[in-house]
Tab-separated table of C-alpha atoms and ligand atoms in Angstrom:
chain	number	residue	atom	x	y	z
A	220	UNK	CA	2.771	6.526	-7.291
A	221	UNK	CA	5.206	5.725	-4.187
A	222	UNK	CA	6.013	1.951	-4.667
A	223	UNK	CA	6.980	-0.483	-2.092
A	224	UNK	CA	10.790	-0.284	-3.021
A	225	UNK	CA	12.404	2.190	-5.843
A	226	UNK	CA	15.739	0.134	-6.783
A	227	UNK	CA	16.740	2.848	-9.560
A	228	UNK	CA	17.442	5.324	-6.796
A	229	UNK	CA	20.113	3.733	-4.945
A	230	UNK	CA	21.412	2.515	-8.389
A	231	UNK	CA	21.685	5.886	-9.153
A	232	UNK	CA	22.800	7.189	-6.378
A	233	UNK	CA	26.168	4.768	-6.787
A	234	UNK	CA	26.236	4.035	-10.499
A	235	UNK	CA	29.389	6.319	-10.382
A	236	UNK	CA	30.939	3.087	-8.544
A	237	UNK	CA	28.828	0.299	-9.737
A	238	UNK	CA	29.799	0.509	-13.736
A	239	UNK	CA	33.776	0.703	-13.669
A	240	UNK	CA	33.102	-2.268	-11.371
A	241	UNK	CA	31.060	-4.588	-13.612
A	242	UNK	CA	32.875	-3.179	-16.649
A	243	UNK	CA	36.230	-4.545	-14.831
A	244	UNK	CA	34.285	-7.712	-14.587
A	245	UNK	CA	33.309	-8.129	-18.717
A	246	UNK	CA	37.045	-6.938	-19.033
A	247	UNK	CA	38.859	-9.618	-17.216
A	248	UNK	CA	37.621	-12.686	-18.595
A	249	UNK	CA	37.261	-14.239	-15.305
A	250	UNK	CA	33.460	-14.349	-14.511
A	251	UNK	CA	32.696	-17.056	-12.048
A	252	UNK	CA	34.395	-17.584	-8.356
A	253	UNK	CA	37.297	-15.552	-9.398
A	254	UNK	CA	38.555	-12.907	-7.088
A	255	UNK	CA	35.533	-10.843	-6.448
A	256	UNK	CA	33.839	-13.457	-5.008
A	257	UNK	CA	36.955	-14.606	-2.837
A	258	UNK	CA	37.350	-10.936	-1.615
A	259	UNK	CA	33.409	-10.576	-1.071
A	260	UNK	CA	33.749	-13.839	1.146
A	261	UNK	CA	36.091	-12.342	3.364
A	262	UNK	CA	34.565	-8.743	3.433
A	263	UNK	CA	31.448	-10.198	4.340
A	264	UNK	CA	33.053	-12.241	7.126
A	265	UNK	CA	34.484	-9.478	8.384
A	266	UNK	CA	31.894	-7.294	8.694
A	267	UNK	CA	29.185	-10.176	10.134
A	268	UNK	CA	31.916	-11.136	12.615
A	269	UNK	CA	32.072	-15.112	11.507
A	270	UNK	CA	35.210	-16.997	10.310
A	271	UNK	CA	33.939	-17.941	7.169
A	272	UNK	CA	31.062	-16.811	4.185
A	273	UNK	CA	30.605	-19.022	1.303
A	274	UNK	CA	28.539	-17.028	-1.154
A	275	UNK	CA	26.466	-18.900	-3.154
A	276	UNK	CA	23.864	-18.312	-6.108
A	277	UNK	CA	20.635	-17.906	-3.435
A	278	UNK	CA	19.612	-17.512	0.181
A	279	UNK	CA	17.665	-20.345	-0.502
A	280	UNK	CA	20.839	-22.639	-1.406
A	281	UNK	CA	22.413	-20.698	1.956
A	282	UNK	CA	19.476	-22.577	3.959
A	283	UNK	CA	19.617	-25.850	2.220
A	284	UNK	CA	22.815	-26.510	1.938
A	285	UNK	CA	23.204	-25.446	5.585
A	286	UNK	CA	20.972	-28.134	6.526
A	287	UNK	CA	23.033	-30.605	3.362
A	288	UNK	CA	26.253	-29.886	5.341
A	289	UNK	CA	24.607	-30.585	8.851
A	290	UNK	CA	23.418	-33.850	7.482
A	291	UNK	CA	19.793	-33.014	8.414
A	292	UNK	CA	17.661	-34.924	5.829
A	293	UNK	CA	14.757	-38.179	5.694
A	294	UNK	CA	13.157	-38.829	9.239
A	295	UNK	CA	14.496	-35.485	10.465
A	296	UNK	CA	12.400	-32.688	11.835
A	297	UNK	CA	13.361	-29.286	11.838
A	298	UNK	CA	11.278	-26.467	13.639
A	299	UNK	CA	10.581	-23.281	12.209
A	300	UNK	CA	7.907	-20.663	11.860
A	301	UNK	CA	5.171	-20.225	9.260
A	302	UNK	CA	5.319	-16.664	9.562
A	303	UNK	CA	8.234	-16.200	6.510
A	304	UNK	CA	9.060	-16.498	3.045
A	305	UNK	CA	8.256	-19.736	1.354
A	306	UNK	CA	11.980	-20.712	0.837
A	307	UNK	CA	12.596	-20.975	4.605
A	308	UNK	CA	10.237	-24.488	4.590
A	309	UNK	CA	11.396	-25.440	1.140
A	310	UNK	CA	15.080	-25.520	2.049
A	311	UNK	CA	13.563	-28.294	4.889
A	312	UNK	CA	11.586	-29.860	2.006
A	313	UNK	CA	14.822	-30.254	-0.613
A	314	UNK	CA	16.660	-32.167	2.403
A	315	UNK	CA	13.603	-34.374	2.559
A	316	UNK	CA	13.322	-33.601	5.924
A	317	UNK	CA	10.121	-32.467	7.833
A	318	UNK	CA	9.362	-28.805	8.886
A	319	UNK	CA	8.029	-28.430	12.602
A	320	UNK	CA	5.773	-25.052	12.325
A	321	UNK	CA	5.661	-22.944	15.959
A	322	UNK	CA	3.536	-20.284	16.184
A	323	UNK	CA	4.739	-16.509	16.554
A	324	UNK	CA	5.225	-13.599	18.971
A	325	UNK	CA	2.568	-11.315	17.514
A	326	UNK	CA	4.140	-8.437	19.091
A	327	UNK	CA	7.632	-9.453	16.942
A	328	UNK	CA	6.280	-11.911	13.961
A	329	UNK	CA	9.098	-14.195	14.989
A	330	UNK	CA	9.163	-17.708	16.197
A	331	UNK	CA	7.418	-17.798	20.090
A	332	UNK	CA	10.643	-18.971	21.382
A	333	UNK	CA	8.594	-19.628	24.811
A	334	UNK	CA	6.830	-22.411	22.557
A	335	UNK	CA	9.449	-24.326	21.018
A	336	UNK	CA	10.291	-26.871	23.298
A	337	UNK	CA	7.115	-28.355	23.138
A	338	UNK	CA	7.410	-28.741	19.442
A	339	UNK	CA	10.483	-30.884	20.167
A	340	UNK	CA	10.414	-34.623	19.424
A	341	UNK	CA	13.537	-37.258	19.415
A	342	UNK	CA	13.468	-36.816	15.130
A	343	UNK	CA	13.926	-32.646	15.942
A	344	UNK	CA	17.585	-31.951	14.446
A	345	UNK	CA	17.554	-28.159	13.826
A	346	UNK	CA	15.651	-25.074	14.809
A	347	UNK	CA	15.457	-22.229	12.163
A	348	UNK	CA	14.795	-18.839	13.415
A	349	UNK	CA	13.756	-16.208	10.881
A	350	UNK	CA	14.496	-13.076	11.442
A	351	UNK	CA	11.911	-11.456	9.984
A	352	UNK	CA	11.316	-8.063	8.119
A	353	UNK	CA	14.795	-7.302	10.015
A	354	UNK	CA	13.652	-7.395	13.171
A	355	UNK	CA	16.401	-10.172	15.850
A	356	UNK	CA	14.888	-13.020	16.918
A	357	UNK	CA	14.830	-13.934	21.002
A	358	UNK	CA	18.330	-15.536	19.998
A	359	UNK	CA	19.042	-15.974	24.152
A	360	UNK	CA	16.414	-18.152	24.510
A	361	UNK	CA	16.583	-20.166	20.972
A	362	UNK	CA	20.467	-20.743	21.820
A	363	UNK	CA	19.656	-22.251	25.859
A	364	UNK	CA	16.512	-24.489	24.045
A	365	UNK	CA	19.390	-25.832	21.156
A	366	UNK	CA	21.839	-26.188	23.432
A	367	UNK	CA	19.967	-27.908	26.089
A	368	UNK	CA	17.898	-30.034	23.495
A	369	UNK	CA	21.211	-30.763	21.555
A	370	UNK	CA	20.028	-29.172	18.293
A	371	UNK	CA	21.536	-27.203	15.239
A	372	UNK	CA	20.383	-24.027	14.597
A	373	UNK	CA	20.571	-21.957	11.440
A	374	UNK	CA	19.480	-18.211	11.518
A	375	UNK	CA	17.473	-17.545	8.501
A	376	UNK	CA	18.942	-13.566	7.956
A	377	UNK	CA	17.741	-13.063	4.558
A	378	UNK	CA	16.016	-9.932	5.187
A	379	UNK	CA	18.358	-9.152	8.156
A	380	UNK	CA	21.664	-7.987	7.132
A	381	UNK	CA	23.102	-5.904	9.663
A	382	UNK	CA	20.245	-6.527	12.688
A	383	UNK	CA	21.978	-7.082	15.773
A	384	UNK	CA	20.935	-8.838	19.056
A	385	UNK	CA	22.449	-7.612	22.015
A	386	UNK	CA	25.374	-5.580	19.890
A	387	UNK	CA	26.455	-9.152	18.166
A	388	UNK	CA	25.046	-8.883	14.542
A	389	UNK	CA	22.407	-11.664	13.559
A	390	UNK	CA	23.946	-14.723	11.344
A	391	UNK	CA	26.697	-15.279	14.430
A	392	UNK	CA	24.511	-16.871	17.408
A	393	UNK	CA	23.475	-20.023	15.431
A	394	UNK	CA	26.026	-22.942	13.513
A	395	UNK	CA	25.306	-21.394	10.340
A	396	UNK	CA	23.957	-18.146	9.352
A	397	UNK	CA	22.048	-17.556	5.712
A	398	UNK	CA	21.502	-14.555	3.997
A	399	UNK	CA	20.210	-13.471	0.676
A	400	UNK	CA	21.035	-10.886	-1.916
A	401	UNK	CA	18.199	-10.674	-3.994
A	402	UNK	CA	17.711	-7.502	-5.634
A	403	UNK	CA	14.802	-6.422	-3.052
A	404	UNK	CA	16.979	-7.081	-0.021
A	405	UNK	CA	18.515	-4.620	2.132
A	406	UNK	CA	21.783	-5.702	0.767
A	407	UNK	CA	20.900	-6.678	-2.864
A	408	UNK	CA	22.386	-7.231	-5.904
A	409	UNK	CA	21.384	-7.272	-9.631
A	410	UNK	CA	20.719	-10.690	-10.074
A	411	UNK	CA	20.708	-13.829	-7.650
A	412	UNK	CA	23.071	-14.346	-4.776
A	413	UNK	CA	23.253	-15.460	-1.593
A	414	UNK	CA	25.736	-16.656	1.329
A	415	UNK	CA	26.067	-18.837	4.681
A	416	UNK	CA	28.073	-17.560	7.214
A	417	UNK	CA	30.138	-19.656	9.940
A	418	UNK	CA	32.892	-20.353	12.326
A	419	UNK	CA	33.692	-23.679	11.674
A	420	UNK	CA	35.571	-24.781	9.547
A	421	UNK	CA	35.118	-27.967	8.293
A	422	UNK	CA	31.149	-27.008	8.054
A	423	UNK	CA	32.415	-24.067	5.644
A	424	UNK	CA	34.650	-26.851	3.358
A	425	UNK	CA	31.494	-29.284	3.365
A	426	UNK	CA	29.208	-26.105	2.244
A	427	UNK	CA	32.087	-25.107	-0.329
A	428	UNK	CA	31.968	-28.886	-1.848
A	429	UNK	CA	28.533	-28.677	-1.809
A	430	UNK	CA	28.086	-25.589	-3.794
A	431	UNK	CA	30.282	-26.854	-6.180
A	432	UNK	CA	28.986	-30.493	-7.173
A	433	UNK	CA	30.097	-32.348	-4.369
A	434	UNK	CA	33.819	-31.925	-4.620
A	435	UNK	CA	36.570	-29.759	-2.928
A	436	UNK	CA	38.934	-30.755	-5.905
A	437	UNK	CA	38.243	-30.287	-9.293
A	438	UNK	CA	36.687	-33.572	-11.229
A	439	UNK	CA	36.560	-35.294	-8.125
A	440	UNK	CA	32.881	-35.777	-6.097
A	441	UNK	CA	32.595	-36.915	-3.208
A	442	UNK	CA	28.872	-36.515	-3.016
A	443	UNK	CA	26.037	-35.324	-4.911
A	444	UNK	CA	26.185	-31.300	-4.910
A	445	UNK	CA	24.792	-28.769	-6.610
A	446	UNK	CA	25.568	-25.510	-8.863
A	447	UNK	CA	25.573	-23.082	-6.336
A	448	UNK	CA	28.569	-20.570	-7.319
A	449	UNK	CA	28.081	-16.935	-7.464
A	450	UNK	CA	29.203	-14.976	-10.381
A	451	UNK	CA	32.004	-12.326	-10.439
A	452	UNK	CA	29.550	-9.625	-11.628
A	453	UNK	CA	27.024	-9.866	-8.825
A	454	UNK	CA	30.321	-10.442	-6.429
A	455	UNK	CA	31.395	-7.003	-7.723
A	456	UNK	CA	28.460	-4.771	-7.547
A	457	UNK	CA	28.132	-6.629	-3.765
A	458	UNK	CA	31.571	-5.515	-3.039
A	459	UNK	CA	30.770	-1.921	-4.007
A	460	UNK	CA	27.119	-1.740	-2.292
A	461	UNK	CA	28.633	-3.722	1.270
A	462	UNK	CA	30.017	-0.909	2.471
A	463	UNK	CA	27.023	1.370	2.134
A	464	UNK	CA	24.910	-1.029	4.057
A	465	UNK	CA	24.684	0.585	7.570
A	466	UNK	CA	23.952	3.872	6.481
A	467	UNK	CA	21.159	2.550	4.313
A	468	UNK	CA	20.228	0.288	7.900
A	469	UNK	CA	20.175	3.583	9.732
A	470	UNK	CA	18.170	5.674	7.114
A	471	UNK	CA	15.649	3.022	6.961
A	472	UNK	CA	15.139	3.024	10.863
A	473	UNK	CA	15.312	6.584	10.578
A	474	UNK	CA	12.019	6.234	8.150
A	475	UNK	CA	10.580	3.669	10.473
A	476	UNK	CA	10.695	6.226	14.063
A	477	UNK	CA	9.234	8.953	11.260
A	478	UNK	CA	6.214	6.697	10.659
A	479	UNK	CA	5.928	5.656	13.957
A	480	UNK	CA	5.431	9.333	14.540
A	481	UNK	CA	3.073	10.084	12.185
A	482	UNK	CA	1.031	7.162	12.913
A	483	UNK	CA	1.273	7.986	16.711
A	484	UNK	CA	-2.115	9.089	17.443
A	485	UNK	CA	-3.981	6.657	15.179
A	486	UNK	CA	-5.624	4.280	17.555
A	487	UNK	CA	-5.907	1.333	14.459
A	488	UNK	CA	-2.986	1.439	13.078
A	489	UNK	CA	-0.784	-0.602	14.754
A	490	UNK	CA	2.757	0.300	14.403
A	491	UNK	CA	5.611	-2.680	15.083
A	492	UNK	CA	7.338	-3.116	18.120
A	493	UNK	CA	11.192	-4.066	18.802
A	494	UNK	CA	12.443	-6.528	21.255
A	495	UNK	CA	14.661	-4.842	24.066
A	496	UNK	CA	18.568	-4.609	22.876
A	497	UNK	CA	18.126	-5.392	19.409
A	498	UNK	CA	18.835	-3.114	16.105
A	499	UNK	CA	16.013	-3.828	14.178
A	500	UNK	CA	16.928	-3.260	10.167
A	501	UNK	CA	13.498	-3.125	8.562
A	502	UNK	CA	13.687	-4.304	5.503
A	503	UNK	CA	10.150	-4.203	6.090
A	504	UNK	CA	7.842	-1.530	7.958
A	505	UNK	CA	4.761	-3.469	8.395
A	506	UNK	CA	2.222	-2.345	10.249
A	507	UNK	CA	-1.710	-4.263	11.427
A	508	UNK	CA	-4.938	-2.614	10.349
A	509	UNK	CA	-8.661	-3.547	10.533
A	510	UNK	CA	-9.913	-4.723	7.148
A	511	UNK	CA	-6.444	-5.016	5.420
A	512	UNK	CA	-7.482	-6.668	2.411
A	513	UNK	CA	-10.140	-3.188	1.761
A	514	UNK	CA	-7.024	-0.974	2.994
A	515	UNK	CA	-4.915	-2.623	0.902
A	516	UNK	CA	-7.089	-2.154	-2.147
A	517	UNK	CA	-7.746	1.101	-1.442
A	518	UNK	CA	-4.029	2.188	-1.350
A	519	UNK	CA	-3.439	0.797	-4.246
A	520	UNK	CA	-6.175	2.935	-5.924
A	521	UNK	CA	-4.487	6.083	-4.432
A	522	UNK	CA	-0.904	5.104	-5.647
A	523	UNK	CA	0.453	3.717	-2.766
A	524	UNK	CA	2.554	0.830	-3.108
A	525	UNK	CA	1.771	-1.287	-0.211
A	526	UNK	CA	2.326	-5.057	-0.059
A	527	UNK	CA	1.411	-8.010	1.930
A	528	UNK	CA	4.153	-10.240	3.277
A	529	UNK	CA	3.011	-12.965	3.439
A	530	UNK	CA	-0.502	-13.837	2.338
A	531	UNK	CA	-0.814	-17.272	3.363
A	532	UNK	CA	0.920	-18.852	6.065
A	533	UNK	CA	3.470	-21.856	4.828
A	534	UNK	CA	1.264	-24.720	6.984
A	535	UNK	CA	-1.898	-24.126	4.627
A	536	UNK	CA	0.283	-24.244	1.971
A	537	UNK	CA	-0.494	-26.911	-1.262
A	538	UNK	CA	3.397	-27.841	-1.108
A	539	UNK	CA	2.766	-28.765	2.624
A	540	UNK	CA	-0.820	-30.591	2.043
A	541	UNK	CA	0.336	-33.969	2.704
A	542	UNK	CA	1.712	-33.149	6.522
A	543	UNK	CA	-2.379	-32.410	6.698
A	544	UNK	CA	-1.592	-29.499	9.074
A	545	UNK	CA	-4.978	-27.864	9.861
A	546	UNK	CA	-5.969	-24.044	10.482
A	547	UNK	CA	-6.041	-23.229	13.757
A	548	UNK	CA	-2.851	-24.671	14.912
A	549	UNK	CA	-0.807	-21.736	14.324
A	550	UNK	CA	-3.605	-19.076	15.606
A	551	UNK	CA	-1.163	-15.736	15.929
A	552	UNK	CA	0.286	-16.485	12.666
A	553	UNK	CA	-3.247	-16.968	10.870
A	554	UNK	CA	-4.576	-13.789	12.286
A	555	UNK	CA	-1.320	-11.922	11.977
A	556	UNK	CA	-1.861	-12.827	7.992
A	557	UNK	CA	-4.940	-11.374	7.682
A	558	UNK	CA	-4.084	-7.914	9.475
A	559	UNK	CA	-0.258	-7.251	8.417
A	560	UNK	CA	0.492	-5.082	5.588
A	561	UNK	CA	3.977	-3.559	4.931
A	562	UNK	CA	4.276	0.028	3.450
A	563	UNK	CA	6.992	1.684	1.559
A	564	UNK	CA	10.417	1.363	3.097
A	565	UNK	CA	13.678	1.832	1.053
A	566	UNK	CA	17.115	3.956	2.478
A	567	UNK	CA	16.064	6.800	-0.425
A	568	UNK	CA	12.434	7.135	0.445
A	569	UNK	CA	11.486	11.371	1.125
A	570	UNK	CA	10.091	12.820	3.536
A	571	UNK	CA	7.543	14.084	2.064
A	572	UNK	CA	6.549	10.439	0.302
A	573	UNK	CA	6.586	9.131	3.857
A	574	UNK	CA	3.949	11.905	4.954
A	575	UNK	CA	1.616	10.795	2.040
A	576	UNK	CA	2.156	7.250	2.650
A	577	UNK	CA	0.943	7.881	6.213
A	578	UNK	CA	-1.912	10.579	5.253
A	579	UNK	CA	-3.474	8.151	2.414
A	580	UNK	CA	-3.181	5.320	4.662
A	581	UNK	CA	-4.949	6.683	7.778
A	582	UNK	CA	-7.769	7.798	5.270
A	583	UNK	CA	-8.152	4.168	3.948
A	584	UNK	CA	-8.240	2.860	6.932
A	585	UNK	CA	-11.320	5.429	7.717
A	586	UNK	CA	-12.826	4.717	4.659
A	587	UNK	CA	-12.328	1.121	5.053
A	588	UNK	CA	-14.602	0.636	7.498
A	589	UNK	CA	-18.113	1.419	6.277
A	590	UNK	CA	-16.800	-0.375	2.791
A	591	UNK	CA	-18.003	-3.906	1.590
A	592	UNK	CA	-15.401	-3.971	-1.005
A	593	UNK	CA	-13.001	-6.837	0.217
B	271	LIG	C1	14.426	-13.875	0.346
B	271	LIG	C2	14.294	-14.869	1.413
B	271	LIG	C3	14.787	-16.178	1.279
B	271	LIG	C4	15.341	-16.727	0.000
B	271	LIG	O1	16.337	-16.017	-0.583
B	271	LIG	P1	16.567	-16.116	-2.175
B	271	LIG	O2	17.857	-15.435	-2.377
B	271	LIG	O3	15.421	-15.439	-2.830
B	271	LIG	O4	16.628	-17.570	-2.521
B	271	LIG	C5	14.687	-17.015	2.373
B	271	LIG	N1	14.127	-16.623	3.517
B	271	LIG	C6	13.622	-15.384	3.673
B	271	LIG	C7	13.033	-15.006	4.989
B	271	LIG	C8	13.674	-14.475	2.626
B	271	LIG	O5	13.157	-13.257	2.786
């Protein structure tokens, strides 16, 4: 069996570092927003190249309370692809305001920055890019429509840490940047955590009150927040596993140019693409194949851990039935859904796994073909 992701080997790999850290943690007494956490915050600055981070419990707090602070809520309208993880659209829902669904680059799975401006109304307060499976958004473009348009932007990088546009890293075009540390992300941690990152400053007190019911002061609120602190044991093992993160970045594009490779002479397998001057970080290597839903079966059968990211597109979702948005609006992203399927991508993955992955999945897709069974 290869899986999708094998945590225990990076774990491993560190756990020389990781347990004196969280044991230090259990020691101290101090176990929420103490000085991990502080020091994290301005690690993580420092390596994004932002003034602030606020960490938080979730990347999905880092996108709501991005759009809290920016005082985006009822009768607002914020654009944003379909193409992404769930919590992208829900951190629009929480705010109560309205998410604006433009279709994607099929050659990127991003947001078709060439069609946002004509999903721009007078209620359109924020455009959030995604930058998906690690791969930059067209962040030149995004930045001239928000500027021009007058609208926020906040980069949805929670499967991007470390991607770079144009040698700037990802998280430092937009007003606020968001990223995630759940365990499965290329910077993860043991538990939940997340952060926003930012230059300005009274944006990064607002976010702080925010995260910590409303008030910069103890037992005073200004507004209603939430409980968004991290805790000093996930700040920890992030402070230990930050500094590992670019070699991990390369290895896994490393891993992606190998597949490439194998998959070179396959004329159905269809490998992904990178925009021009960007470092993609794959924290996904998903590639399009006829009948994916019989490939995917069938790799399961042989032990490959392949996944599907994301099944259904977020404007057929249930949550999003009563905007009554309709298939066939968003016709890349609804046949991108039905094709994509991501294989096994971690910084510790072999060689030798990689040339199995490729050999069963090349066979699937063969078999796939004269196969009725999905
Ligand atoms: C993981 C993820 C999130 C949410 O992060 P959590 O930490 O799980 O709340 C948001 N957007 C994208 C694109 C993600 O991959």
């Amino acid at each position: 069996m290869i899986p999708i992701l094998d945590s225990k080997r990076q774990y491993q790999q560190i756990a020389n570092e990781l347990e004196p850290a969280v044991l230090e943690v259990m020691r101290s007494g101090s176990y929420i927003m103490g000085k991990n956490c502080h020091a994290l915050e301005e690690e993580l600055a420092k390596y994004i190249g932002t003034n602030y981070a606020v960490v938080l419990n979730s990347g999905t707090d880092a996108l709501h309370l991005a759009l809290r602070a920016l005082d985006i809520g009822a009768d607002d309208e914020v654009i944003s692809t379909a193409f992404t993880f769930v919590a992208t659209s829900e951190s629009i829902g929480i705010v109560g305001a309205k998410p604006v669904f433009v279709d994607i680059n099929p050659d990127t799975f991003n947001i078709d920055a060439s069609k946002i401006e004509a999903a721009i109304t007078p209620k359109t307060k924020a455009i959030i890019p995604v930058h998906l499976y690690g791969q930059p958004c067209d962040m030149d473009v995004i930045m001239e429509i928000a500027k021009k348009h007058n609208l926020y932007v906040i980069e949805d990088c929670c499967q991007a840490i470390g991607a770079e546009y144009k040698g700037k890293k990802v998280g430092t075009f937009g007003d606020v940047g968001c990223y995630s540390f759940y365990p499965t992300k290329n910077l993860g941690t043991m538990g939940d955590g997340g952060a926003c990152v930012l230059n300005n400053e009274k944006l990064k007190d607002r976010i702080i009150a925010l995260r910590n019911h409303g008030g910069a002061v103890r037992y005073h609120h200004d507004e209603i927040g939430v409980n968004s602190r991290l805790d000093e044991i996930q700040a920890a093992i992030l402070r230990v596993k930050l500094p590992y993160v670019d070699e991990w970045n390369k290895q896994r594009r490393a891993h992606a140019q190998k597949y490439n490779e194998l998959f070179a002479s396959n004329a159905d397998i269809e490998t992904p693409k990178e925009l021009n001057n960007t470092y993609c970080v794959y924290h996904q290597y998903t590639v399009k194949v006829p009948n994916r839903d019989a490939v995917h079966k069938l790799l399961q059968e042989n032990g490959i851990g392949a996944m599907i990211y994301y099944p259904i597109p977020l404007h057929l979702q249930k949550v999003h039935e009563k905007y009554n948005f309709k298939e066939g609006m968003l016709p890349n992203t609804e046949k991108d859904t039905k094709l994509v399927l991501s294989l096994p991508m971690f910084a510790e993955i072999t060689e030798e796994e990689q040339e199995t992955v490729a050999k069963t999945l090349i066979e699937c897709v063969e078999k796939a073909k004269d196969c009725v069974c999905a």
